[in-house]
mmCIF file of C-alpha atoms in Angstrom:
data_model
loop_
_atom_site.group_PDB
_atom_site.id
_atom_site.type_symbol
_atom_site.label_atom_id
_atom_site.label_comp_id
_atom_site.label_asym_id
_atom_site.label_seq_id
_atom_site.Cartn_x
_atom_site.Cartn_y
_atom_site.Cartn_z
ATOM 1 C CA MET A 1 20.505 -12.191 -8.101
ATOM 2 C CA ASP A 2 19.953 -13.465 -4.569
ATOM 3 C CA SER A 3 20.357 -10.681 -2.019
ATOM 4 C CA ASP A 4 17.820 -8.422 -0.351
ATOM 5 C CA ARG A 5 19.477 -5.381 -1.924
ATOM 6 C CA GLU A 6 19.165 -6.818 -5.426
ATOM 7 C CA ARG A 7 15.514 -7.639 -4.814
ATOM 8 C CA PHE A 8 14.965 -4.165 -3.404
ATOM 9 C CA GLU A 9 16.388 -2.398 -6.432
ATOM 10 C CA PHE A 10 14.556 -4.774 -8.748
ATOM 11 C CA ALA A 11 11.223 -4.241 -6.949
ATOM 12 C CA VAL A 12 11.450 -0.472 -7.407
ATOM 13 C CA GLN A 13 12.309 -0.925 -11.088
ATOM 14 C CA ILE A 14 9.442 -3.262 -11.928
ATOM 15 C CA ALA A 15 6.894 -1.249 -9.919
ATOM 16 C CA ARG A 16 7.699 1.657 -12.200
ATOM 17 C CA GLU A 17 7.448 -0.560 -15.288
ATOM 18 C CA ALA A 18 4.026 -1.859 -14.248
ATOM 19 C CA GLY A 19 2.900 1.646 -13.361
ATOM 20 C CA GLN A 20 3.915 2.899 -16.797
ATOM 21 C CA LEU A 21 1.808 0.156 -18.352
ATOM 22 C CA THR A 22 -1.256 1.286 -16.379
ATOM 23 C CA LEU A 23 -0.898 4.820 -17.713
ATOM 24 C CA ARG A 24 -1.751 3.513 -21.198
ATOM 25 C CA TYR A 25 -5.259 2.909 -19.859
ATOM 26 C CA PHE A 26 -5.555 5.684 -17.270
ATOM 27 C CA GLY A 27 -8.086 8.382 -18.119
ATOM 28 C CA GLN A 28 -9.706 6.437 -20.940
ATOM 29 C CA ILE A 29 -13.369 7.322 -21.319
ATOM 30 C CA GLY A 30 -15.477 4.197 -21.058
ATOM 31 C CA LEU A 31 -12.735 1.993 -19.589
ATOM 32 C CA VAL A 32 -14.436 -1.342 -18.956
ATOM 33 C CA SER A 33 -14.271 -2.908 -15.500
ATOM 34 C CA GLU A 34 -15.651 -6.206 -14.307
ATOM 35 C CA GLN A 35 -16.894 -7.086 -10.838
ATOM 36 C CA LYS A 36 -15.076 -9.876 -9.048
ATOM 37 C CA ALA A 37 -16.567 -12.299 -6.554
ATOM 38 C CA ASP A 38 -15.687 -9.963 -3.672
ATOM 39 C CA ALA A 39 -17.571 -7.104 -5.406
ATOM 40 C CA THR A 40 -14.370 -5.189 -6.213
ATOM 41 C CA PRO A 41 -13.626 -4.077 -9.788
ATOM 42 C CA VAL A 42 -10.909 -5.343 -12.109
ATOM 43 C CA THR A 43 -9.793 -4.059 -15.506
ATOM 44 C CA GLU A 44 -7.598 -5.218 -18.335
ATOM 45 C CA ALA A 45 -4.943 -2.881 -16.960
ATOM 46 C CA ASP A 46 -4.925 -4.702 -13.588
ATOM 47 C CA ARG A 47 -4.403 -8.058 -15.276
ATOM 48 C CA GLU A 48 -1.764 -6.870 -17.748
ATOM 49 C CA ALA A 49 0.219 -5.101 -15.052
ATOM 50 C CA GLU A 50 0.186 -8.155 -12.792
ATOM 51 C CA LEU A 51 1.243 -10.429 -15.647
ATOM 52 C CA LEU A 52 4.152 -8.085 -16.357
ATOM 53 C CA LEU A 53 5.230 -8.199 -12.712
ATOM 54 C CA ARG A 54 4.933 -11.975 -12.570
ATOM 55 C CA GLU A 55 6.946 -12.393 -15.752
ATOM 56 C CA ARG A 56 9.712 -10.076 -14.596
ATOM 57 C CA ILE A 57 9.950 -11.673 -11.146
ATOM 58 C CA GLY A 58 9.843 -15.155 -12.633
ATOM 59 C CA GLN A 59 12.719 -14.363 -14.959
ATOM 60 C CA ALA A 60 14.920 -12.762 -12.311
ATOM 61 C CA PHE A 61 14.073 -14.964 -9.312
ATOM 62 C CA PRO A 62 12.505 -18.178 -10.638
ATOM 63 C CA GLU A 63 12.558 -19.938 -7.248
ATOM 64 C CA ASP A 64 10.596 -17.219 -5.417
ATOM 65 C CA GLU A 65 6.895 -17.531 -4.602
ATOM 66 C CA ILE A 66 4.459 -14.938 -6.005
ATOM 67 C CA LEU A 67 1.132 -13.990 -4.430
ATOM 68 C CA GLY A 68 -0.946 -11.529 -6.421
ATOM 69 C CA GLU A 69 -4.439 -10.132 -6.419
ATOM 70 C CA GLU A 70 -5.588 -11.218 -9.854
ATOM 71 C CA PHE A 71 -4.077 -14.674 -10.504
ATOM 72 C CA PRO A 72 -3.372 -17.865 -8.552
ATOM 73 C CA THR A 73 -0.292 -18.123 -6.372
ATOM 74 C CA LYS A 74 2.919 -19.289 -8.007
ATOM 75 C CA LEU A 75 4.607 -21.550 -5.482
ATOM 76 C CA GLY A 76 8.329 -21.267 -4.888
ATOM 77 C CA THR A 77 11.195 -23.112 -3.261
ATOM 78 C CA SER A 78 13.255 -20.188 -1.918
ATOM 79 C CA ALA A 79 12.852 -18.233 1.330
ATOM 80 C CA TYR A 80 11.249 -15.333 -0.567
ATOM 81 C CA ARG A 81 7.646 -14.465 -1.392
ATOM 82 C CA TRP A 82 6.569 -11.510 -3.524
ATOM 83 C CA ILE A 83 3.158 -10.015 -2.693
ATOM 84 C CA ILE A 84 1.903 -7.792 -5.500
ATOM 85 C CA ASP A 85 -1.050 -5.517 -6.166
ATOM 86 C CA PRO A 86 -0.828 -4.157 -9.725
ATOM 87 C CA ILE A 87 -3.429 -1.421 -9.173
ATOM 88 C CA ASP A 88 -4.357 -0.563 -5.623
ATOM 89 C CA GLY A 89 -7.354 1.734 -5.967
ATOM 90 C CA THR A 90 -8.982 0.354 -9.092
ATOM 91 C CA LYS A 91 -12.177 2.305 -8.322
ATOM 92 C CA SER A 92 -10.167 5.542 -8.476
ATOM 93 C CA PHE A 93 -8.277 4.342 -11.548
ATOM 94 C CA VAL A 94 -11.476 3.625 -13.481
ATOM 95 C CA ARG A 95 -12.777 7.113 -12.700
ATOM 96 C CA GLY A 96 -9.577 8.832 -13.786
ATOM 97 C CA VAL A 97 -8.569 9.787 -10.239
ATOM 98 C CA PRO A 98 -4.746 9.779 -9.981
ATOM 99 C CA LEU A 99 -4.503 8.412 -6.413
ATOM 100 C CA TYR A 100 -3.977 4.765 -7.323
ATOM 101 C CA GLY A 101 -0.743 2.833 -7.121
ATOM 102 C CA THR A 102 1.304 -0.262 -7.845
ATOM 103 C CA MET A 103 2.368 -2.080 -4.682
ATOM 104 C CA ILE A 104 5.092 -4.682 -4.163
ATOM 105 C CA GLY A 105 6.040 -6.347 -0.897
ATOM 106 C CA VAL A 106 8.741 -8.982 -0.432
ATOM 107 C CA GLU A 107 8.889 -11.453 2.449
ATOM 108 C CA ARG A 108 11.927 -13.415 3.502
ATOM 109 C CA GLU A 109 11.197 -16.395 5.726
ATOM 110 C CA GLY A 110 7.794 -14.927 6.562
ATOM 111 C CA GLN A 111 9.066 -11.452 7.498
ATOM 112 C CA LEU A 112 8.249 -8.449 5.328
ATOM 113 C CA GLU A 113 11.592 -7.003 4.269
ATOM 114 C CA ILE A 114 10.912 -4.832 1.203
ATOM 115 C CA GLY A 115 8.082 -2.505 0.215
ATOM 116 C CA VAL A 116 7.382 -0.294 -2.797
ATOM 117 C CA VAL A 117 4.416 1.982 -3.486
ATOM 118 C CA HIS A 118 4.531 3.726 -6.855
ATOM 119 C CA ILE A 119 1.872 6.276 -7.865
ATOM 120 C CA PRO A 120 2.100 6.328 -11.684
ATOM 121 C CA ALA A 121 -0.163 9.307 -12.384
ATOM 122 C CA THR A 122 1.652 11.645 -9.969
ATOM 123 C CA GLY A 123 5.118 10.190 -10.495
ATOM 124 C CA GLU A 124 5.657 9.666 -6.755
ATOM 125 C CA CYS A 125 7.264 6.602 -5.237
ATOM 126 C CA VAL A 126 8.035 5.535 -1.671
ATOM 127 C CA PHE A 127 10.155 2.459 -1.021
ATOM 128 C CA ALA A 128 11.990 0.786 1.831
ATOM 129 C CA ALA A 129 14.025 -2.243 2.856
ATOM 130 C CA ARG A 130 15.044 -3.406 6.312
ATOM 131 C CA GLY A 131 18.165 -1.609 7.428
ATOM 132 C CA MET A 132 18.281 0.526 4.277
ATOM 133 C CA GLY A 133 15.750 3.170 5.292
ATOM 134 C CA ALA A 134 12.602 4.472 3.635
ATOM 135 C CA TRP A 135 12.855 6.831 0.702
ATOM 136 C CA TYR A 136 10.525 9.143 -1.190
ATOM 137 C CA GLU A 137 11.067 10.179 -4.801
ATOM 138 C CA ASP A 138 8.987 12.787 -6.619
ATOM 139 C CA ARG A 139 8.179 13.009 -10.315
ATOM 140 C CA THR A 140 11.358 14.997 -11.023
ATOM 141 C CA GLY A 141 13.580 12.300 -9.527
ATOM 142 C CA ASN A 142 14.411 14.233 -6.356
ATOM 143 C CA ARG A 143 14.921 11.747 -3.521
ATOM 144 C CA ARG A 144 14.812 12.223 0.242
ATOM 145 C CA ARG A 145 14.369 10.150 3.362
ATOM 146 C CA ALA A 146 10.758 9.276 4.110
ATOM 147 C CA LYS A 147 9.858 10.091 7.712
ATOM 148 C CA VAL A 148 6.542 10.119 9.538
ATOM 149 C CA SER A 149 5.177 13.241 11.176
ATOM 150 C CA THR A 150 6.196 14.152 14.731
ATOM 151 C CA VAL A 151 2.730 15.459 15.659
ATOM 152 C CA ASP A 152 1.883 13.989 19.060
ATOM 153 C CA ASP A 153 -1.570 15.483 19.687
ATOM 154 C CA LEU A 154 -4.532 13.845 17.944
ATOM 155 C CA SER A 155 -6.344 17.185 17.880
ATOM 156 C CA GLN A 156 -3.693 18.455 15.453
ATOM 157 C CA ALA A 157 -3.726 15.400 13.176
ATOM 158 C CA LEU A 158 -4.820 14.898 9.599
ATOM 159 C CA VAL A 159 -6.641 11.554 9.362
ATOM 160 C CA LEU A 160 -7.277 9.770 6.063
ATOM 161 C CA THR A 161 -9.332 6.811 4.945
ATOM 162 C CA THR A 162 -10.338 5.218 1.662
ATOM 163 C CA ASP A 163 -14.121 4.911 2.065
ATOM 164 C CA ILE A 164 -16.158 6.010 5.093
ATOM 165 C CA ALA A 165 -18.909 3.549 4.119
ATOM 166 C CA HIS A 166 -16.526 0.668 4.893
ATOM 167 C CA PHE A 167 -16.758 1.467 8.616
ATOM 168 C CA CYS A 168 -20.509 0.835 8.434
ATOM 169 C CA GLN A 169 -19.936 -2.238 6.297
ATOM 170 C CA ILE A 170 -18.002 -3.959 9.103
ATOM 171 C CA GLY A 171 -20.372 -2.674 11.787
ATOM 172 C CA ARG A 172 -17.943 -0.125 13.281
ATOM 173 C CA PRO A 173 -19.229 3.325 12.192
ATOM 174 C CA GLU A 174 -18.331 4.749 15.605
ATOM 175 C CA VAL A 175 -14.616 4.370 14.868
ATOM 176 C CA TRP A 176 -14.718 6.968 12.128
ATOM 177 C CA ASP A 177 -17.138 9.183 14.037
ATOM 178 C CA ARG A 178 -14.888 9.244 17.118
ATOM 179 C CA LEU A 179 -11.722 9.797 15.124
ATOM 180 C CA ALA A 180 -13.270 12.555 13.025
ATOM 181 C CA GLY A 181 -14.547 14.246 16.166
ATOM 182 C CA ARG A 182 -11.102 14.429 17.759
ATOM 183 C CA VAL A 183 -8.799 15.482 14.915
ATOM 184 C CA LYS A 184 -7.995 18.695 13.094
ATOM 185 C CA MET A 185 -8.874 17.512 9.608
ATOM 186 C CA THR A 186 -10.144 14.464 7.721
ATOM 187 C CA ARG A 187 -9.871 13.611 4.040
ATOM 188 C CA THR A 188 -10.516 10.556 1.870
ATOM 189 C CA TRP A 189 -7.190 10.526 0.027
ATOM 190 C CA GLY A 190 -7.320 6.787 0.199
ATOM 191 C CA ASP A 191 -5.922 3.483 -0.937
ATOM 192 C CA CYS A 192 -2.130 3.296 -0.982
ATOM 193 C CA TYR A 193 -1.759 7.041 -1.542
ATOM 194 C CA GLY A 194 -2.959 7.720 1.985
ATOM 195 C CA TYR A 195 -0.239 5.492 3.415
ATOM 196 C CA LEU A 196 2.363 7.237 1.260
ATOM 197 C CA LEU A 197 1.244 10.532 2.817
ATOM 198 C CA VAL A 198 1.671 9.142 6.340
ATOM 199 C CA ALA A 199 5.092 7.670 5.498
ATOM 200 C CA THR A 200 6.262 11.046 4.191
ATOM 201 C CA GLY A 201 4.922 13.088 7.107
ATOM 202 C CA ARG A 202 2.127 14.839 5.238
ATOM 203 C CA ALA A 203 -0.654 13.108 7.187
ATOM 204 C CA GLU A 204 -0.706 11.587 10.658
ATOM 205 C CA VAL A 205 -3.152 8.668 10.410
ATOM 206 C CA MET A 206 -4.416 6.444 7.609
ATOM 207 C CA ILE A 207 -7.027 3.855 8.542
ATOM 208 C CA ASP A 208 -8.870 1.196 6.543
ATOM 209 C CA PRO A 209 -11.598 -1.150 7.822
ATOM 210 C CA ILE A 210 -11.299 -3.587 4.898
ATOM 211 C CA VAL A 211 -7.991 -4.742 3.395
ATOM 212 C CA ASN A 212 -6.390 -7.846 1.909
ATOM 213 C CA VAL A 213 -2.770 -8.876 2.440
ATOM 214 C CA TRP A 214 -1.729 -7.537 -0.988
ATOM 215 C CA ASP A 215 -3.142 -4.131 0.017
ATOM 216 C CA ALA A 216 -0.852 -3.994 3.047
ATOM 217 C CA ALA A 217 2.297 -6.114 2.533
ATOM 218 C CA ALA A 218 4.355 -3.309 0.979
ATOM 219 C CA LEU A 219 3.360 -0.906 3.737
ATOM 220 C CA VAL A 220 4.950 -2.651 6.724
ATOM 221 C CA PRO A 221 8.625 -2.054 5.836
ATOM 222 C CA ILE A 222 7.850 1.388 4.456
ATOM 223 C CA LEU A 223 6.068 2.671 7.568
ATOM 224 C CA GLU A 224 8.476 1.042 9.995
ATOM 225 C CA GLU A 225 11.616 2.234 8.212
ATOM 226 C CA ALA A 226 10.046 5.723 8.103
ATOM 227 C CA GLY A 227 9.721 5.612 11.905
ATOM 228 C CA GLY A 228 6.027 4.811 11.985
ATOM 229 C CA CYS A 229 3.690 1.938 12.786
ATOM 230 C CA LEU A 230 1.484 -0.315 10.676
ATOM 231 C CA THR A 231 -0.839 -2.449 12.818
ATOM 232 C CA ASP A 232 -4.286 -3.968 12.835
ATOM 233 C CA TRP A 233 -7.040 -2.342 14.909
ATOM 234 C CA GLN A 234 -5.989 -4.308 17.995
ATOM 235 C CA GLY A 235 -2.431 -2.997 17.763
ATOM 236 C CA GLN A 236 -0.990 -6.247 16.442
ATOM 237 C CA ARG A 237 1.758 -6.137 13.835
ATOM 238 C CA ARG A 238 -0.182 -8.155 11.280
ATOM 239 C CA ILE A 239 -1.867 -7.599 7.921
ATOM 240 C CA ASP A 240 -4.207 -10.586 7.756
ATOM 241 C CA SER A 241 -6.947 -9.583 10.200
ATOM 242 C CA GLY A 242 -8.900 -7.454 7.714
ATOM 243 C CA SER A 243 -8.333 -3.933 9.060
ATOM 244 C CA ILE A 244 -5.169 -1.810 9.360
ATOM 245 C CA LEU A 245 -3.998 1.607 10.465
ATOM 246 C CA ALA A 246 -0.803 3.593 9.983
ATOM 247 C CA THR A 247 0.452 6.377 12.205
ATOM 248 C CA ASN A 248 3.441 7.532 14.235
ATOM 249 C CA PRO A 249 4.386 6.005 17.619
ATOM 250 C CA ALA A 250 3.213 9.071 19.548
ATOM 251 C CA LEU A 251 -0.356 8.872 18.212
ATOM 252 C CA LEU A 252 -0.740 5.088 18.079
ATOM 253 C CA PRO A 253 -2.108 4.678 21.650
ATOM 254 C CA ALA A 254 -4.775 7.351 21.108
ATOM 255 C CA VAL A 255 -5.896 5.811 17.816
ATOM 256 C CA LEU A 256 -5.968 2.292 19.265
ATOM 257 C CA ALA A 257 -8.065 3.533 22.189
ATOM 258 C CA ILE A 258 -10.727 4.252 19.575
ATOM 259 C CA THR A 259 -10.327 1.264 17.257
ATOM 260 C CA ARG A 260 -10.195 -1.281 20.078
ATOM 261 C CA LEU A 261 -13.606 -0.221 21.381
ATOM 262 C CA GLY A 262 -16.591 -2.395 20.532
ATOM 263 C CA PRO A 263 -19.622 -1.147 18.617
#
């Protein structure tokens, strides 16, 4: 196995395997979570799912690097790096909310080429690879092209975020206030599920003030292959500046006009 297509197919397969593992824990009353140094929660399910992903990747592509949320980086010697988040939305997961997901991104020579977001509890999956398009599959196995919305007026947009309090946490509460005041509807269908909704045209904007690279790596190829944009709040195509937003090209300038403003 050494091609992008093989890695693409493999990434979708193992995302589903890891997601199935998480369902053994999902909805358990009294599921124990621990607080990490960054004040985010982690459970046994997070660790087991990441270990499964690492083992499967290591067996299939032993020379590839692996960066994950829960364990130290495994260095590699190939041009590829896997960036994995076994449970994106652990706070939702612990509470029995089904809007959490398993995320896998694959870089080749520093460029994000492959992305998978699998939502185990709803059975939905969106995945993409450069030049191969973005695809959405529902719980019944029906598959269609993933495409962003064509709405071009912010006043008609549905805008999503994970946690409104995060805007205050970074000292930018006005961003949410201004967005919410200009759009048709807001909801907090957050974490990776919000980005899946944008990639499939069911929402127009998803915005997060606080993210890590493993929260966003899978999203770049997915949004771009679906015809959308994934940028930081300055409009840069990067995932390491702490904040990201996803939308369609028509709405990006209007959203950036708000996010680029100072407090």
